[in-house]
Amino acid sequence: SAVISQKPSRDICQRGTSLTIQCQVDSQVTMMFWYRQQPGQSLTLIATANQGSEATYESGFVIDKFPISRPNLTFSTLTVSNMSPEDSSIYLCSVVTSGNTIYFGEGSWLTVV
Amino acid sequence: SQQGEEDPQALSIQEGENATMNCSYKTSINNLQWYRQNSGRGLVHLILIRSNEREKHSGRLRVTLDTSKKSSSLLITASGAADTASYFCATATASGTYKYIFGTGTRLKVLA
């Protein structure tokens, strides 16, 4: 199993600003992912955070808007840049273990006003 | 795009009854997982079923997988108020990229 800590758990942000979300895992993992969950919706994969190289983004998501860092095997950050109300969502960090199970952090609730 | 579609979208049952929710997916899979989410919190892993398995049990949970129909079902028996949550299926493609795609979810409400 894996225990994932995300910070902040909740924030209210001003339009046009940027916020960085941190994800810390209690063990070294190869695969880390960032998801977005808009209100009342399912999860959408934003990107795969690759250690030592640039993140791999899914269709509809770009690095300028969602820059990601992965400095080591236990930590990653996702920045939501130049926020607008449409970015109000829960952002979730996840890891996949050797048993193929996905573990999630508690999520970061962002409200953009 | 969504890989999985779940039905029903919402389900209300009485405490003690069983709840069944279904997930359909579009492409070949390596495995399928079910998750629970309480009121916008993080997702909790419930059960993983591999593509070569047809049925799996875990406590009050029973999951079936029919790869010929590209569908899975989650049965929760003897439900209680604590089972009130949203339930999602997630599928990983057979290509082994470990990128999981989530279904649309079923919102379950268990009434006391």
PDB file of C-alpha atoms in Angstrom:
ATOM      1  CA  SER A   1       0.000   0.000   0.000  1.00  0.00           C
ATOM      2  CA  ALA A   2       0.955   3.669  -0.139  1.00  0.00           C
ATOM      3  CA  VAL A   3       0.049   6.656   1.997  1.00  0.00           C
ATOM      4  CA  ILE A   4      -0.214   9.916   0.105  1.00  0.00           C
ATOM      5  CA  SER A   5      -0.303  13.381   1.635  1.00  0.00           C
ATOM      6  CA  GLN A   6      -1.537  16.328  -0.362  1.00  0.00           C
ATOM      7  CA  LYS A   7      -1.270  20.014   0.486  1.00  0.00           C
ATOM      8  CA  PRO A   8      -3.237  22.221   0.539  1.00  0.00           C
ATOM      9  CA  SER A   9      -6.390  20.272   1.251  1.00  0.00           C
ATOM     10  CA  ARG A  10      -8.506  23.273   0.368  1.00  0.00           C
ATOM     11  CA  ASP A  11      -7.965  26.793  -0.937  1.00  0.00           C
ATOM     12  CA  ILE A  12      -9.838  29.742  -2.323  1.00  0.00           C
ATOM     13  CA  CYS A  13      -7.883  31.489  -5.026  1.00  0.00           C
ATOM     14  CA  GLN A  14      -8.216  34.735  -6.897  1.00  0.00           C
ATOM     15  CA  ARG A  15      -8.724  34.668 -10.620  1.00  0.00           C
ATOM     16  CA  GLY A  16      -5.442  35.080 -12.521  1.00  0.00           C
ATOM     17  CA  THR A  17      -3.233  33.698  -9.764  1.00  0.00           C
ATOM     18  CA  SER A  18      -1.401  30.375  -9.627  1.00  0.00           C
ATOM     19  CA  LEU A  19      -1.376  27.690  -6.960  1.00  0.00           C
ATOM     20  CA  THR A  20       1.019  24.813  -6.413  1.00  0.00           C
ATOM     21  CA  ILE A  21      -0.243  21.546  -4.963  1.00  0.00           C
ATOM     22  CA  GLN A  22       2.206  19.215  -3.278  1.00  0.00           C
ATOM     23  CA  CYS A  23       2.034  15.437  -3.161  1.00  0.00           C
ATOM     24  CA  GLN A  24       4.199  13.375  -0.813  1.00  0.00           C
ATOM     25  CA  VAL A  25       4.254   9.569  -0.819  1.00  0.00           C
ATOM     26  CA  ASP A  26       5.503   7.458   2.079  1.00  0.00           C
ATOM     27  CA  SER A  27       7.495   5.146  -0.197  1.00  0.00           C
ATOM     28  CA  GLN A  28       9.345   5.334  -3.487  1.00  0.00           C
ATOM     29  CA  VAL A  29       7.061   4.843  -6.457  1.00  0.00           C
ATOM     30  CA  THR A  30       7.710   4.893 -10.146  1.00  0.00           C
ATOM     31  CA  MET A  31       4.279   5.928 -11.329  1.00  0.00           C
ATOM     32  CA  MET A  32       2.664   9.148 -10.127  1.00  0.00           C
ATOM     33  CA  PHE A  33      -0.365  10.726 -11.742  1.00  0.00           C
ATOM     34  CA  TRP A  34      -2.441  13.867 -11.390  1.00  0.00           C
ATOM     35  CA  TYR A  35      -6.217  13.851 -11.875  1.00  0.00           C
ATOM     36  CA  ARG A  36      -8.832  16.569 -11.918  1.00  0.00           C
ATOM     37  CA  GLN A  37     -12.397  16.089 -10.733  1.00  0.00           C
ATOM     38  CA  GLN A  38     -14.752  18.894 -11.636  1.00  0.00           C
ATOM     39  CA  PRO A  39     -17.861  19.354  -9.474  1.00  0.00           C
ATOM     40  CA  GLY A  40     -20.203  16.381  -9.798  1.00  0.00           C
ATOM     41  CA  GLN A  41     -18.015  14.736 -12.405  1.00  0.00           C
ATOM     42  CA  SER A  42     -15.709  11.771 -12.650  1.00  0.00           C
ATOM     43  CA  LEU A  43     -11.923  11.905 -12.633  1.00  0.00           C
ATOM     44  CA  THR A  44      -9.955  13.033 -15.647  1.00  0.00           C
ATOM     45  CA  LEU A  45      -6.269  12.249 -15.992  1.00  0.00           C
ATOM     46  CA  ILE A  46      -4.180  15.398 -16.398  1.00  0.00           C
ATOM     47  CA  ALA A  47      -0.692  13.951 -16.710  1.00  0.00           C
ATOM     48  CA  THR A  48       1.839  11.352 -15.687  1.00  0.00           C
ATOM     49  CA  ALA A  49       4.589  12.794 -13.512  1.00  0.00           C
ATOM     50  CA  ASN A  50       7.872  11.262 -14.627  1.00  0.00           C
ATOM     51  CA  GLN A  51      10.886  11.321 -12.352  1.00  0.00           C
ATOM     52  CA  GLY A  52      13.825  13.040 -14.000  1.00  0.00           C
ATOM     53  CA  SER A  53      11.985  14.083 -17.149  1.00  0.00           C
ATOM     54  CA  GLU A  54       9.063  16.188 -18.300  1.00  0.00           C
ATOM     55  CA  ALA A  55       5.563  15.121 -17.443  1.00  0.00           C
ATOM     56  CA  THR A  56       3.435  13.427 -20.078  1.00  0.00           C
ATOM     57  CA  TYR A  57       0.179  15.307 -20.605  1.00  0.00           C
ATOM     58  CA  GLU A  58      -3.173  13.988 -21.738  1.00  0.00           C
ATOM     59  CA  SER A  59      -5.157  15.505 -24.536  1.00  0.00           C
ATOM     60  CA  GLY A  60      -6.617  18.838 -23.487  1.00  0.00           C
ATOM     61  CA  PHE A  61      -3.969  19.585 -20.867  1.00  0.00           C
ATOM     62  CA  VAL A  62      -0.789  21.577 -21.507  1.00  0.00           C
ATOM     63  CA  ILE A  63       2.393  22.222 -19.582  1.00  0.00           C
ATOM     64  CA  ASP A  64       1.975  25.998 -19.562  1.00  0.00           C
ATOM     65  CA  LYS A  65      -1.311  25.671 -17.702  1.00  0.00           C
ATOM     66  CA  PHE A  66      -0.411  22.706 -15.481  1.00  0.00           C
ATOM     67  CA  PRO A  67       3.351  22.584 -14.932  1.00  0.00           C
ATOM     68  CA  ILE A  68       4.426  19.505 -12.994  1.00  0.00           C
ATOM     69  CA  SER A  69       7.604  18.729 -11.124  1.00  0.00           C
ATOM     70  CA  ARG A  70       8.877  15.326  -9.990  1.00  0.00           C
ATOM     71  CA  PRO A  71      12.237  15.847  -8.329  1.00  0.00           C
ATOM     72  CA  ASN A  72      12.406  12.382  -6.762  1.00  0.00           C
ATOM     73  CA  LEU A  73      10.489   9.115  -6.343  1.00  0.00           C
ATOM     74  CA  THR A  74       8.395  10.290  -3.390  1.00  0.00           C
ATOM     75  CA  PHE A  75       7.344  13.825  -4.286  1.00  0.00           C
ATOM     76  CA  SER A  76       5.565  15.756  -7.017  1.00  0.00           C
ATOM     77  CA  THR A  77       3.927  19.141  -7.468  1.00  0.00           C
ATOM     78  CA  LEU A  78       1.176  20.337  -9.779  1.00  0.00           C
ATOM     79  CA  THR A  79       0.751  24.044 -10.427  1.00  0.00           C
ATOM     80  CA  VAL A  80      -2.530  25.409 -11.720  1.00  0.00           C
ATOM     81  CA  SER A  81      -1.546  28.594 -13.534  1.00  0.00           C
ATOM     82  CA  ASN A  82      -3.502  31.748 -14.323  1.00  0.00           C
ATOM     83  CA  MET A  83      -6.607  30.326 -12.708  1.00  0.00           C
ATOM     84  CA  SER A  84     -10.141  30.982 -13.836  1.00  0.00           C
ATOM     85  CA  PRO A  85     -13.425  29.834 -12.256  1.00  0.00           C
ATOM     86  CA  GLU A  86     -13.428  26.872 -14.662  1.00  0.00           C
ATOM     87  CA  ASP A  87     -10.384  25.531 -12.796  1.00  0.00           C
ATOM     88  CA  SER A  88     -12.442  25.091  -9.639  1.00  0.00           C
ATOM     89  CA  SER A  89     -12.062  21.366  -9.017  1.00  0.00           C
ATOM     90  CA  ILE A  90     -10.619  18.728  -6.800  1.00  0.00           C
ATOM     91  CA  TYR A  91      -7.076  17.875  -7.855  1.00  0.00           C
ATOM     92  CA  LEU A  92      -5.923  14.401  -6.896  1.00  0.00           C
ATOM     93  CA  CYS A  93      -2.476  12.889  -6.787  1.00  0.00           C
ATOM     94  CA  SER A  94      -2.229   9.137  -7.248  1.00  0.00           C
ATOM     95  CA  VAL A  95       0.368   6.406  -7.435  1.00  0.00           C
ATOM     96  CA  VAL A  96       0.298   2.918  -8.871  1.00  0.00           C
ATOM     97  CA  THR A  97       2.009   0.213  -6.862  1.00  0.00           C
ATOM     98  CA  SER A  98       3.644  -2.963  -8.072  1.00  0.00           C
ATOM     99  CA  GLY A  99       0.321  -4.744  -7.543  1.00  0.00           C
ATOM    100  CA  ASN A 100      -1.341  -2.391 -10.055  1.00  0.00           C
ATOM    101  CA  THR A 101      -3.516  -0.831  -7.360  1.00  0.00           C
ATOM    102  CA  ILE A 102      -4.021   2.931  -7.545  1.00  0.00           C
ATOM    103  CA  TYR A 103      -3.785   4.875  -4.308  1.00  0.00           C
ATOM    104  CA  PHE A 104      -5.036   8.423  -3.977  1.00  0.00           C
ATOM    105  CA  GLY A 105      -4.318  11.380  -1.798  1.00  0.00           C
ATOM    106  CA  GLU A 106      -7.254  13.080  -0.109  1.00  0.00           C
ATOM    107  CA  GLY A 107      -7.386  15.671  -2.853  1.00  0.00           C
ATOM    108  CA  SER A 108      -7.012  19.433  -2.985  1.00  0.00           C
ATOM    109  CA  TRP A 109     -10.245  21.421  -3.293  1.00  0.00           C
ATOM    110  CA  LEU A 110      -9.662  24.576  -5.300  1.00  0.00           C
ATOM    111  CA  THR A 111     -12.270  27.269  -5.605  1.00  0.00           C
ATOM    112  CA  VAL A 112     -11.428  30.154  -7.939  1.00  0.00           C
ATOM    113  CA  VAL A 113     -13.291  33.403  -7.361  1.00  0.00           C
TER     114      VAL A 113
ATOM    115  CA  SER B   1     -12.395  10.652 -22.916  1.00  0.00           C
ATOM    116  CA  GLN B   2     -14.230   8.406 -20.526  1.00  0.00           C
ATOM    117  CA  GLN B   3     -13.427   4.732 -20.860  1.00  0.00           C
ATOM    118  CA  GLY B   4     -16.182   3.550 -18.564  1.00  0.00           C
ATOM    119  CA  GLU B   5     -19.842   4.291 -18.375  1.00  0.00           C
ATOM    120  CA  GLU B   6     -21.645   3.376 -15.203  1.00  0.00           C
ATOM    121  CA  ASP B   7     -25.252   2.808 -14.483  1.00  0.00           C
ATOM    122  CA  PRO B   8     -27.304   3.730 -12.778  1.00  0.00           C
ATOM    123  CA  GLN B   9     -26.031   7.282 -12.310  1.00  0.00           C
ATOM    124  CA  ALA B  10     -27.828   7.415  -8.987  1.00  0.00           C
ATOM    125  CA  LEU B  11     -29.321   4.753  -6.746  1.00  0.00           C
ATOM    126  CA  SER B  12     -31.322   4.985  -3.506  1.00  0.00           C
ATOM    127  CA  ILE B  13     -31.956   1.901  -1.413  1.00  0.00           C
ATOM    128  CA  GLN B  14     -33.091   1.068   2.084  1.00  0.00           C
ATOM    129  CA  GLU B  15     -30.628   0.013   4.740  1.00  0.00           C
ATOM    130  CA  GLY B  16     -30.109  -3.746   4.636  1.00  0.00           C
ATOM    131  CA  GLU B  17     -30.856  -4.058   0.932  1.00  0.00           C
ATOM    132  CA  ASN B  18     -28.335  -4.976  -1.722  1.00  0.00           C
ATOM    133  CA  ALA B  19     -26.985  -2.447  -4.219  1.00  0.00           C
ATOM    134  CA  THR B  20     -25.825  -3.344  -7.703  1.00  0.00           C
ATOM    135  CA  MET B  21     -24.020  -0.993 -10.035  1.00  0.00           C
ATOM    136  CA  ASN B  22     -22.624  -1.677 -13.475  1.00  0.00           C
ATOM    137  CA  CYS B  23     -19.665  -0.476 -15.474  1.00  0.00           C
ATOM    138  CA  SER B  24     -19.140  -0.823 -19.209  1.00  0.00           C
ATOM    139  CA  TYR B  25     -15.914  -0.045 -20.989  1.00  0.00           C
ATOM    140  CA  LYS B  26     -14.775   0.281 -24.573  1.00  0.00           C
ATOM    141  CA  THR B  27     -11.368  -1.267 -25.151  1.00  0.00           C
ATOM    142  CA  SER B  28      -9.436  -4.315 -24.021  1.00  0.00           C
ATOM    143  CA  ILE B  29      -8.282  -4.106 -20.442  1.00  0.00           C
ATOM    144  CA  ASN B  30      -5.583  -5.501 -18.212  1.00  0.00           C
ATOM    145  CA  ASN B  31      -7.612  -5.119 -15.049  1.00  0.00           C
ATOM    146  CA  LEU B  32     -10.592  -3.256 -13.639  1.00  0.00           C
ATOM    147  CA  GLN B  33     -10.823  -1.630 -10.231  1.00  0.00           C
ATOM    148  CA  TRP B  34     -13.655  -0.270  -8.153  1.00  0.00           C
ATOM    149  CA  TYR B  35     -13.336   2.777  -5.916  1.00  0.00           C
ATOM    150  CA  ARG B  36     -15.508   4.558  -3.375  1.00  0.00           C
ATOM    151  CA  GLN B  37     -15.519   8.313  -2.831  1.00  0.00           C
ATOM    152  CA  ASN B  38     -17.196   9.886   0.165  1.00  0.00           C
ATOM    153  CA  SER B  39     -18.466  13.414  -0.389  1.00  0.00           C
ATOM    154  CA  GLY B  40     -15.642  14.772  -2.552  1.00  0.00           C
ATOM    155  CA  ARG B  41     -12.831  13.210  -0.569  1.00  0.00           C
ATOM    156  CA  GLY B  42     -10.047  11.058  -1.950  1.00  0.00           C
ATOM    157  CA  LEU B  43     -10.881   7.730  -3.508  1.00  0.00           C
ATOM    158  CA  VAL B  44     -10.648   4.515  -1.550  1.00  0.00           C
ATOM    159  CA  HIS B  45      -9.692   1.344  -3.367  1.00  0.00           C
ATOM    160  CA  LEU B  46     -12.272  -1.429  -2.984  1.00  0.00           C
ATOM    161  CA  ILE B  47     -11.293  -4.295  -5.236  1.00  0.00           C
ATOM    162  CA  LEU B  48      -9.229  -5.168  -8.302  1.00  0.00           C
ATOM    163  CA  ILE B  49     -10.244  -7.846 -10.772  1.00  0.00           C
ATOM    164  CA  ARG B  50      -7.903  -8.992 -13.501  1.00  0.00           C
ATOM    165  CA  SER B  51      -8.943  -9.628 -17.063  1.00  0.00           C
ATOM    166  CA  ASN B  52      -8.586 -13.401 -16.610  1.00  0.00           C
ATOM    167  CA  GLU B  53     -10.861 -13.442 -13.543  1.00  0.00           C
ATOM    168  CA  ARG B  54     -14.634 -13.632 -13.667  1.00  0.00           C
ATOM    169  CA  GLU B  55     -15.653 -13.031 -10.065  1.00  0.00           C
ATOM    170  CA  LYS B  56     -14.070 -11.734  -6.898  1.00  0.00           C
ATOM    171  CA  HIS B  57     -15.280 -11.250  -3.342  1.00  0.00           C
ATOM    172  CA  SER B  58     -14.157  -8.985  -0.544  1.00  0.00           C
ATOM    173  CA  GLY B  59     -16.308  -8.896   2.564  1.00  0.00           C
ATOM    174  CA  ARG B  60     -19.739  -7.595   1.515  1.00  0.00           C
ATOM    175  CA  LEU B  61     -18.500  -6.793  -1.968  1.00  0.00           C
ATOM    176  CA  ARG B  62     -18.835  -9.008  -5.005  1.00  0.00           C
ATOM    177  CA  VAL B  63     -17.411  -7.993  -8.358  1.00  0.00           C
ATOM    178  CA  THR B  64     -17.962  -9.755 -11.659  1.00  0.00           C
ATOM    179  CA  LEU B  65     -16.226  -9.177 -14.947  1.00  0.00           C
ATOM    180  CA  ASP B  66     -17.467 -10.190 -18.393  1.00  0.00           C
ATOM    181  CA  THR B  67     -14.768  -9.350 -20.911  1.00  0.00           C
ATOM    182  CA  SER B  68     -16.909 -10.556 -23.821  1.00  0.00           C
ATOM    183  CA  LYS B  69     -19.480  -7.881 -22.960  1.00  0.00           C
ATOM    184  CA  LYS B  70     -16.855  -5.412 -21.715  1.00  0.00           C
ATOM    185  CA  SER B  71     -18.739  -4.955 -18.493  1.00  0.00           C
ATOM    186  CA  SER B  72     -18.374  -5.358 -14.742  1.00  0.00           C
ATOM    187  CA  SER B  73     -20.764  -5.210 -11.847  1.00  0.00           C
ATOM    188  CA  LEU B  74     -20.295  -4.340  -8.188  1.00  0.00           C
ATOM    189  CA  LEU B  75     -22.699  -5.816  -5.656  1.00  0.00           C
ATOM    190  CA  ILE B  76     -22.794  -4.488  -2.103  1.00  0.00           C
ATOM    191  CA  THR B  77     -24.791  -6.747   0.177  1.00  0.00           C
ATOM    192  CA  ALA B  78     -26.592  -5.787   3.385  1.00  0.00           C
ATOM    193  CA  SER B  79     -25.937  -2.104   2.849  1.00  0.00           C
ATOM    194  CA  GLY B  80     -25.665   0.445   5.643  1.00  0.00           C
ATOM    195  CA  ALA B  81     -25.583   4.218   5.880  1.00  0.00           C
ATOM    196  CA  ALA B  82     -21.787   4.134   5.720  1.00  0.00           C
ATOM    197  CA  ASP B  83     -22.049   2.808   2.165  1.00  0.00           C
ATOM    198  CA  THR B  84     -23.526   6.125   1.002  1.00  0.00           C
ATOM    199  CA  ALA B  85     -20.932   7.360  -1.450  1.00  0.00           C
ATOM    200  CA  SER B  86     -20.043   7.592  -5.129  1.00  0.00           C
ATOM    201  CA  TYR B  87     -18.608   4.478  -6.725  1.00  0.00           C
ATOM    202  CA  PHE B  88     -16.295   4.513  -9.714  1.00  0.00           C
ATOM    203  CA  CYS B  89     -14.814   1.845 -11.901  1.00  0.00           C
ATOM    204  CA  ALA B  90     -11.365   2.352 -13.392  1.00  0.00           C
ATOM    205  CA  THR B  91      -9.748   0.470 -16.205  1.00  0.00           C
ATOM    206  CA  ALA B  92      -6.171   0.130 -17.321  1.00  0.00           C
ATOM    207  CA  THR B  93      -5.600  -0.654 -20.949  1.00  0.00           C
ATOM    208  CA  ALA B  94      -3.971  -3.906 -21.908  1.00  0.00           C
ATOM    209  CA  SER B  95      -1.001  -1.916 -23.186  1.00  0.00           C
ATOM    210  CA  GLY B  96       0.215  -1.680 -19.606  1.00  0.00           C
ATOM    211  CA  THR B  97       0.775   2.037 -19.452  1.00  0.00           C
ATOM    212  CA  TYR B  98      -0.704   2.132 -15.943  1.00  0.00           C
ATOM    213  CA  LYS B  99      -2.863   5.047 -16.973  1.00  0.00           C
ATOM    214  CA  TYR B 100      -6.266   4.424 -15.471  1.00  0.00           C
ATOM    215  CA  ILE B 101      -9.438   5.841 -16.933  1.00  0.00           C
ATOM    216  CA  PHE B 102     -12.418   6.325 -14.651  1.00  0.00           C
ATOM    217  CA  GLY B 103     -16.061   5.709 -15.312  1.00  0.00           C
ATOM    218  CA  THR B 104     -18.809   8.243 -14.827  1.00  0.00           C
ATOM    219  CA  GLY B 105     -19.680   6.961 -11.362  1.00  0.00           C
ATOM    220  CA  THR B 106     -22.780   5.830  -9.485  1.00  0.00           C
ATOM    221  CA  ARG B 107     -24.054   7.900  -6.557  1.00  0.00           C
ATOM    222  CA  LEU B 108     -25.431   5.518  -3.942  1.00  0.00           C
ATOM    223  CA  LYS B 109     -27.642   6.690  -1.121  1.00  0.00           C
ATOM    224  CA  VAL B 110     -28.585   4.267   1.628  1.00  0.00           C
ATOM    225  CA  LEU B 111     -31.649   5.355   3.564  1.00  0.00           C
ATOM    226  CA  ALA B 112     -32.046   4.489   7.224  1.00  0.00           C
TER     227      ALA B 112
END
